[in-house]
């Protein structure tokens, strides 16, 4: 394939110029970081699995009418996406207490929350991604009130849909992080779309029966078998990379 111009290198992905204007190629690396880059490592095969898992979930979301930047997967590690203007906010949606919310409020990990909670963090590594409110987001001009309303509506819809999808394969969607972008149409209209990726790197996924962690916490907390956990998520979704797209088995549903 022709060499492409690199646009941006992040911790787990690289963005290259796409084949047509308004497109980018998103390349998934095996690199993993945690605690704002303080912990670094490699999870063999992670990029391939996350590319597949994110493709699958973005396709399902597109099917139910959630607009995303995803166009199509190109190969084992790359996908074609629409170029969007990323809103510098990480949106975290929580169903069960874990990680920072458990620590911050002294809630035992695994406690179901009374309702889904949406939080915002300002994307800024130097500042350690501080938590922010809608007031900060609008006052500092990161997004408008209308954009935040759209982001909340999309986030809750995505949460409802993905919670059901994962429960169907015996997985609890504990929490996850989303990023959104502005997609500019030729008409001049702007649309808020889901961007980035959805994978075990940015979701907490627990086995519904045993609460076994099937996500990046295995890396953050040195629990071992990180790749195996990501593979298990892909296997239950019916999309292990070994199976070609044509003969991919149907999702492994759990009664
Ligand atoms: N998360 C993420 N990127 C970040 C911070 C958090 O993808 O920079 C995800 C994380 O995987 C989890 C959710 O957002 O699914 C909530 O993370 P939390 O605030 O509990 O932070 P953590 O405990 O991961 O530091």
mmCIF file of C-alpha atoms and ligand atoms in Angstrom:
data_model
loop_
_atom_site.group_PDB
_atom_site.id
_atom_site.type_symbol
_atom_site.label_atom_id
_atom_site.label_comp_id
_atom_site.label_asym_id
_atom_site.label_seq_id
_atom_site.Cartn_x
_atom_site.Cartn_y
_atom_site.Cartn_z
ATOM 1 C CA UNK A 1 0.000 0.000 0.000
ATOM 2 C CA UNK A 2 1.212 3.532 -0.735
ATOM 3 C CA UNK A 3 2.809 5.290 2.230
ATOM 4 C CA UNK A 4 0.443 7.701 3.860
ATOM 5 C CA UNK A 5 1.171 10.972 5.596
ATOM 6 C CA UNK A 6 0.890 10.712 9.352
ATOM 7 C CA UNK A 7 -1.482 13.263 10.866
ATOM 8 C CA UNK A 8 -1.321 12.370 14.543
ATOM 9 C CA UNK A 9 0.153 9.685 16.773
ATOM 10 C CA UNK A 10 -1.730 8.876 19.953
ATOM 11 C CA UNK A 11 -1.070 6.318 22.665
ATOM 12 C CA UNK A 12 -2.938 3.416 21.091
ATOM 13 C CA UNK A 13 -3.610 4.623 17.543
ATOM 14 C CA UNK A 14 -2.065 6.531 14.663
ATOM 15 C CA UNK A 15 -4.056 8.645 12.227
ATOM 16 C CA UNK A 16 -2.938 8.887 8.614
ATOM 17 C CA UNK A 17 -4.217 10.940 5.731
ATOM 18 C CA UNK A 18 -7.021 9.032 3.998
ATOM 19 C CA UNK A 19 -7.348 8.139 0.314
ATOM 20 C CA UNK A 20 -9.960 10.843 -0.306
ATOM 21 C CA UNK A 21 -10.409 14.333 1.122
ATOM 22 C CA UNK A 22 -12.369 14.254 4.349
ATOM 23 C CA UNK A 23 -11.195 10.755 5.271
ATOM 24 C CA UNK A 24 -8.505 9.419 7.596
ATOM 25 C CA UNK A 25 -6.992 6.005 8.179
ATOM 26 C CA UNK A 26 -7.018 4.955 11.821
ATOM 27 C CA UNK A 27 -4.232 2.448 12.631
ATOM 28 C CA UNK A 28 -4.504 0.390 15.836
ATOM 29 C CA UNK A 29 -1.237 -0.250 17.713
ATOM 30 C CA UNK A 30 -0.482 -2.899 20.328
ATOM 31 C CA UNK A 31 0.845 -0.213 22.700
ATOM 32 C CA UNK A 32 -0.980 0.267 25.965
ATOM 33 C CA UNK A 33 -0.653 3.062 28.493
ATOM 34 C CA UNK A 34 -2.354 3.734 31.786
ATOM 35 C CA UNK A 35 -2.313 6.324 34.558
ATOM 36 C CA UNK A 36 -1.672 9.132 32.069
ATOM 37 C CA UNK A 37 1.340 7.452 30.456
ATOM 38 C CA UNK A 38 3.041 6.500 33.722
ATOM 39 C CA UNK A 39 2.549 2.819 32.905
ATOM 40 C CA UNK A 40 3.482 1.632 29.432
ATOM 41 C CA UNK A 41 3.429 -1.751 27.790
ATOM 42 C CA UNK A 42 2.524 -3.804 24.782
ATOM 43 C CA UNK A 43 -0.378 -6.199 24.525
ATOM 44 C CA UNK A 44 0.373 -8.520 21.625
ATOM 45 C CA UNK A 45 -2.486 -8.582 19.139
ATOM 46 C CA UNK A 46 -4.473 -5.857 20.907
ATOM 47 C CA UNK A 47 -4.551 -3.585 17.841
ATOM 48 C CA UNK A 48 -6.000 -6.319 15.651
ATOM 49 C CA UNK A 49 -8.671 -7.182 18.225
ATOM 50 C CA UNK A 50 -9.635 -3.563 18.957
ATOM 51 C CA UNK A 51 -9.886 -2.817 15.224
ATOM 52 C CA UNK A 52 -12.379 -5.704 14.871
ATOM 53 C CA UNK A 53 -14.298 -5.022 18.058
ATOM 54 C CA UNK A 54 -14.652 -1.309 17.319
ATOM 55 C CA UNK A 55 -15.678 -2.045 13.709
ATOM 56 C CA UNK A 56 -18.374 -4.404 14.952
ATOM 57 C CA UNK A 57 -19.765 -2.009 17.561
ATOM 58 C CA UNK A 58 -19.640 1.065 15.285
ATOM 59 C CA UNK A 59 -21.479 -0.886 12.563
ATOM 60 C CA UNK A 60 -24.196 -1.956 15.002
ATOM 61 C CA UNK A 61 -24.551 1.667 16.188
ATOM 62 C CA UNK A 62 -24.711 2.952 12.602
ATOM 63 C CA UNK A 63 -27.484 0.427 11.954
ATOM 64 C CA UNK A 64 -29.635 1.856 14.729
ATOM 65 C CA UNK A 65 -29.069 5.393 13.445
ATOM 66 C CA UNK A 66 -26.280 6.602 15.722
ATOM 67 C CA UNK A 67 -23.992 8.684 13.484
ATOM 68 C CA UNK A 68 -20.325 7.684 13.710
ATOM 69 C CA UNK A 69 -17.084 8.545 11.953
ATOM 70 C CA UNK A 70 -16.600 4.894 10.950
ATOM 71 C CA UNK A 71 -16.702 4.061 7.231
ATOM 72 C CA UNK A 72 -15.156 0.595 6.912
ATOM 73 C CA UNK A 73 -12.318 -1.609 8.075
ATOM 74 C CA UNK A 74 -9.454 -1.731 5.577
ATOM 75 C CA UNK A 75 -7.295 -4.539 6.959
ATOM 76 C CA UNK A 76 -6.195 -6.201 10.202
ATOM 77 C CA UNK A 77 -5.029 -2.979 11.830
ATOM 78 C CA UNK A 78 -6.588 -0.124 9.855
ATOM 79 C CA UNK A 79 -9.987 1.386 9.357
ATOM 80 C CA UNK A 80 -11.217 4.205 7.158
ATOM 81 C CA UNK A 81 -12.991 6.957 9.064
ATOM 82 C CA UNK A 82 -14.411 10.390 8.323
ATOM 83 C CA UNK A 83 -12.285 13.317 9.334
ATOM 84 C CA UNK A 84 -14.015 15.177 12.130
ATOM 85 C CA UNK A 85 -13.147 18.066 14.414
ATOM 86 C CA UNK A 86 -12.682 16.303 17.748
ATOM 87 C CA UNK A 87 -14.441 17.907 20.705
ATOM 88 C CA UNK A 88 -11.764 17.886 23.460
ATOM 89 C CA UNK A 89 -13.990 16.149 26.009
ATOM 90 C CA UNK A 90 -13.942 12.534 27.170
ATOM 91 C CA UNK A 91 -17.493 11.473 27.971
ATOM 92 C CA UNK A 92 -17.653 8.698 30.567
ATOM 93 C CA UNK A 93 -20.900 6.798 31.074
ATOM 94 C CA UNK A 94 -21.190 4.638 34.173
ATOM 95 C CA UNK A 95 -23.672 1.939 35.141
ATOM 96 C CA UNK A 96 -21.773 0.280 37.980
ATOM 97 C CA UNK A 97 -19.238 1.883 40.349
ATOM 98 C CA UNK A 98 -15.628 1.100 39.389
ATOM 99 C CA UNK A 99 -12.322 2.901 39.003
ATOM 100 C CA UNK A 100 -12.237 6.605 39.779
ATOM 101 C CA UNK A 101 -15.887 6.975 40.862
ATOM 102 C CA UNK A 102 -15.466 4.145 43.371
ATOM 103 C CA UNK A 103 -12.319 5.799 44.785
ATOM 104 C CA UNK A 104 -13.685 9.367 44.703
ATOM 105 C CA UNK A 105 -16.878 8.599 46.614
ATOM 106 C CA UNK A 106 -15.766 5.548 48.585
ATOM 107 C CA UNK A 107 -18.250 3.236 46.859
ATOM 108 C CA UNK A 108 -17.385 -0.468 46.721
ATOM 109 C CA UNK A 109 -16.420 -1.543 43.202
ATOM 110 C CA UNK A 110 -19.283 -3.443 41.640
ATOM 111 C CA UNK A 111 -22.087 -1.467 43.306
ATOM 112 C CA UNK A 112 -24.795 -0.751 40.723
ATOM 113 C CA UNK A 113 -25.444 2.994 40.400
ATOM 114 C CA UNK A 114 -29.005 4.258 41.023
ATOM 115 C CA UNK A 115 -29.050 5.490 37.435
ATOM 116 C CA UNK A 116 -26.535 5.858 34.595
ATOM 117 C CA UNK A 117 -24.160 8.719 35.295
ATOM 118 C CA UNK A 118 -22.511 10.823 32.583
ATOM 119 C CA UNK A 119 -19.244 12.608 33.387
ATOM 120 C CA UNK A 120 -16.947 14.854 31.343
ATOM 121 C CA UNK A 121 -13.179 15.113 31.391
ATOM 122 C CA UNK A 122 -11.141 17.728 29.544
ATOM 123 C CA UNK A 123 -8.745 15.964 27.150
ATOM 124 C CA UNK A 124 -5.380 17.320 28.237
ATOM 125 C CA UNK A 125 -2.516 15.014 29.237
ATOM 126 C CA UNK A 126 -0.477 17.824 30.825
ATOM 127 C CA UNK A 127 -3.377 18.568 33.151
ATOM 128 C CA UNK A 128 -4.120 14.869 33.718
ATOM 129 C CA UNK A 129 -7.554 15.029 32.023
ATOM 130 C CA UNK A 130 -9.371 16.976 34.764
ATOM 131 C CA UNK A 131 -13.046 16.327 35.381
ATOM 132 C CA UNK A 132 -15.173 19.237 34.174
ATOM 133 C CA UNK A 133 -18.815 20.294 34.261
ATOM 134 C CA UNK A 134 -21.086 21.639 31.522
ATOM 135 C CA UNK A 135 -20.312 25.103 32.887
ATOM 136 C CA UNK A 136 -16.612 24.678 32.108
ATOM 137 C CA UNK A 137 -17.335 23.192 28.695
ATOM 138 C CA UNK A 138 -19.537 26.079 27.601
ATOM 139 C CA UNK A 139 -17.583 28.861 29.367
ATOM 140 C CA UNK A 140 -14.302 27.794 27.790
ATOM 141 C CA UNK A 141 -15.978 27.266 24.415
ATOM 142 C CA UNK A 142 -15.159 23.554 24.041
ATOM 143 C CA UNK A 143 -18.759 22.854 23.013
ATOM 144 C CA UNK A 144 -22.084 24.691 22.949
ATOM 145 C CA UNK A 145 -25.104 23.846 25.094
ATOM 146 C CA UNK A 146 -26.827 22.421 22.016
ATOM 147 C CA UNK A 147 -23.815 20.241 21.292
ATOM 148 C CA UNK A 148 -23.713 18.987 24.883
ATOM 149 C CA UNK A 149 -27.430 18.142 24.725
ATOM 150 C CA UNK A 150 -26.806 16.145 21.559
ATOM 151 C CA UNK A 151 -23.783 14.423 23.130
ATOM 152 C CA UNK A 152 -25.781 13.416 26.234
ATOM 153 C CA UNK A 153 -28.681 12.103 24.136
ATOM 154 C CA UNK A 154 -26.330 10.065 21.926
ATOM 155 C CA UNK A 155 -24.308 8.795 24.921
ATOM 156 C CA UNK A 156 -27.388 7.521 26.765
ATOM 157 C CA UNK A 157 -28.714 5.890 23.612
ATOM 158 C CA UNK A 158 -25.355 4.217 22.990
ATOM 159 C CA UNK A 159 -25.278 3.089 26.623
ATOM 160 C CA UNK A 160 -28.757 1.529 26.428
ATOM 161 C CA UNK A 161 -27.956 -0.235 23.190
ATOM 162 C CA UNK A 162 -24.502 -1.494 24.148
ATOM 163 C CA UNK A 163 -25.616 -2.582 27.641
ATOM 164 C CA UNK A 164 -28.181 -4.861 25.988
ATOM 165 C CA UNK A 165 -25.794 -6.058 23.311
ATOM 166 C CA UNK A 166 -23.145 -7.025 25.864
ATOM 167 C CA UNK A 167 -25.619 -8.573 28.286
ATOM 168 C CA UNK A 168 -26.735 -10.805 25.416
ATOM 169 C CA UNK A 169 -23.232 -12.310 25.353
ATOM 170 C CA UNK A 170 -22.902 -12.571 29.132
ATOM 171 C CA UNK A 171 -20.985 -9.322 29.690
ATOM 172 C CA UNK A 172 -21.808 -6.423 32.015
ATOM 173 C CA UNK A 173 -21.035 -2.966 30.578
ATOM 174 C CA UNK A 174 -19.756 -1.337 33.775
ATOM 175 C CA UNK A 175 -18.578 1.954 32.264
ATOM 176 C CA UNK A 176 -16.999 3.325 29.110
ATOM 177 C CA UNK A 177 -15.519 6.429 27.522
ATOM 178 C CA UNK A 178 -16.686 8.053 24.303
ATOM 179 C CA UNK A 179 -15.353 10.865 22.150
ATOM 180 C CA UNK A 180 -17.389 12.933 19.727
ATOM 181 C CA UNK A 181 -16.510 15.121 16.773
ATOM 182 C CA UNK A 182 -18.054 17.680 14.468
ATOM 183 C CA UNK A 183 -18.637 16.403 10.950
ATOM 184 C CA UNK A 184 -18.953 19.249 8.449
ATOM 185 C CA UNK A 185 -21.123 18.537 5.443
ATOM 186 C CA UNK A 186 -20.603 20.271 2.104
ATOM 187 C CA UNK A 187 -23.896 22.099 2.628
ATOM 188 C CA UNK A 188 -22.274 23.794 5.610
ATOM 189 C CA UNK A 189 -24.356 21.767 8.074
ATOM 190 C CA UNK A 190 -22.591 20.348 11.090
ATOM 191 C CA UNK A 191 -23.418 17.020 12.708
ATOM 192 C CA UNK A 192 -22.157 15.619 16.021
ATOM 193 C CA UNK A 193 -20.876 12.087 15.433
ATOM 194 C CA UNK A 194 -19.301 9.386 17.559
ATOM 195 C CA UNK A 195 -15.541 9.194 16.905
ATOM 196 C CA UNK A 196 -12.451 7.400 18.246
ATOM 197 C CA UNK A 197 -13.071 3.714 19.096
ATOM 198 C CA UNK A 198 -15.134 1.474 21.364
ATOM 199 C CA UNK A 199 -13.056 -1.424 22.654
ATOM 200 C CA UNK A 200 -11.881 -3.082 25.879
ATOM 201 C CA UNK A 201 -9.295 -0.255 26.035
ATOM 202 C CA UNK A 202 -11.999 2.236 26.932
ATOM 203 C CA UNK A 203 -14.805 0.107 28.377
ATOM 204 C CA UNK A 204 -15.021 -1.840 31.613
ATOM 205 C CA UNK A 205 -16.475 -5.216 30.661
ATOM 206 C CA UNK A 206 -17.125 -7.817 33.344
ATOM 207 C CA UNK A 207 -18.330 -11.368 32.884
ATOM 208 C CA UNK A 208 -21.994 -11.178 33.927
ATOM 209 C CA UNK A 209 -21.825 -14.278 36.120
ATOM 210 C CA UNK A 210 -18.345 -14.186 37.651
ATOM 211 C CA UNK A 211 -17.462 -10.449 37.392
ATOM 212 C CA UNK A 212 -14.159 -11.492 35.812
ATOM 213 C CA UNK A 213 -12.601 -8.438 34.165
ATOM 214 C CA UNK A 214 -12.398 -8.603 30.372
ATOM 215 C CA UNK A 215 -10.828 -5.200 29.739
ATOM 216 C CA UNK A 216 -7.839 -2.911 30.181
ATOM 217 C CA UNK A 217 -8.044 -3.075 33.983
ATOM 218 C CA UNK A 218 -6.175 -6.374 33.595
ATOM 219 C CA UNK A 219 -3.259 -4.307 32.247
ATOM 220 C CA UNK A 220 -3.702 -1.366 34.651
ATOM 221 C CA UNK A 221 -3.794 -3.721 37.654
ATOM 222 C CA UNK A 222 -1.221 -6.284 36.440
ATOM 223 C CA UNK A 223 -3.767 -9.101 36.459
ATOM 224 C CA UNK A 224 -2.246 -10.965 33.495
ATOM 225 C CA UNK A 225 -3.887 -12.561 30.460
ATOM 226 C CA UNK A 226 -4.815 -9.192 28.983
ATOM 227 C CA UNK A 227 -4.813 -10.444 25.396
ATOM 228 C CA UNK A 228 -6.880 -13.470 26.410
ATOM 229 C CA UNK A 229 -9.511 -11.165 27.896
ATOM 230 C CA UNK A 230 -9.730 -9.037 24.727
ATOM 231 C CA UNK A 231 -9.911 -12.238 22.679
ATOM 232 C CA UNK A 232 -12.753 -13.503 24.841
ATOM 233 C CA UNK A 233 -14.752 -10.326 24.136
ATOM 234 C CA UNK A 234 -14.135 -10.762 20.394
ATOM 235 C CA UNK A 235 -15.006 -14.465 20.610
ATOM 236 C CA UNK A 236 -18.312 -13.788 22.334
ATOM 237 C CA UNK A 237 -19.131 -11.113 19.748
ATOM 238 C CA UNK A 238 -18.470 -13.779 17.107
ATOM 239 C CA UNK A 239 -15.647 -11.811 15.456
ATOM 240 C CA UNK A 240 -12.352 -13.483 16.346
ATOM 241 C CA UNK A 241 -9.879 -12.328 13.631
ATOM 242 C CA UNK A 242 -9.133 -15.920 12.607
ATOM 243 C CA UNK A 243 -12.621 -16.208 11.184
ATOM 244 C CA UNK A 244 -12.921 -14.444 7.828
ATOM 245 C CA UNK A 245 -15.722 -11.893 7.454
ATOM 246 C CA UNK A 246 -17.763 -14.300 5.335
ATOM 247 C CA UNK A 247 -17.645 -17.211 7.757
ATOM 248 C CA UNK A 248 -17.743 -15.233 10.990
ATOM 249 C CA UNK A 249 -20.025 -17.105 13.362
ATOM 250 C CA UNK A 250 -23.104 -15.493 14.816
ATOM 251 C CA UNK A 251 -22.762 -13.885 18.270
ATOM 252 C CA UNK A 252 -22.471 -16.405 21.076
ATOM 253 C CA UNK A 253 -25.664 -15.572 22.959
ATOM 254 C CA UNK A 254 -26.087 -16.476 26.592
ATOM 255 C CA UNK A 255 -29.489 -17.302 28.017
HETATM 256 N N1 LIG B 1 -11.256 5.778 30.291
HETATM 257 C C1 LIG B 1 -10.622 5.893 29.075
HETATM 258 N N2 LIG B 1 -9.626 6.821 28.933
HETATM 259 C C2 LIG B 1 -9.230 7.634 29.950
HETATM 260 C C3 LIG B 1 -9.883 7.493 31.193
HETATM 261 C C4 LIG B 1 -10.887 6.564 31.333
HETATM 262 O O1 LIG B 1 -10.953 5.195 28.119
HETATM 263 O O2 LIG B 1 -8.332 8.460 29.754
HETATM 264 C C5 LIG B 1 -12.345 4.793 30.445
HETATM 265 C C6 LIG B 1 -11.938 3.618 31.316
HETATM 266 O O3 LIG B 1 -11.476 2.549 30.533
HETATM 267 C C7 LIG B 1 -13.226 3.275 32.009
HETATM 268 C C8 LIG B 1 -14.011 4.587 32.072
HETATM 269 O O4 LIG B 1 -13.424 5.428 31.098
HETATM 270 O O5 LIG B 1 -13.963 2.344 31.212
HETATM 271 C C9 LIG B 1 -13.977 5.242 33.421
HETATM 272 O O6 LIG B 1 -12.656 5.401 33.837
HETATM 273 P P1 LIG B 1 -12.313 5.991 35.288
HETATM 274 O O7 LIG B 1 -12.734 7.423 35.372
HETATM 275 O O8 LIG B 1 -12.842 5.073 36.338
HETATM 276 O O9 LIG B 1 -10.750 6.074 35.318
HETATM 277 P P2 LIG B 1 -9.647 4.978 35.598
HETATM 278 O O10 LIG B 1 -10.040 4.248 36.835
HETATM 279 O O11 LIG B 1 -9.644 4.143 34.377
HETATM 280 O O12 LIG B 1 -8.406 5.819 35.742
#
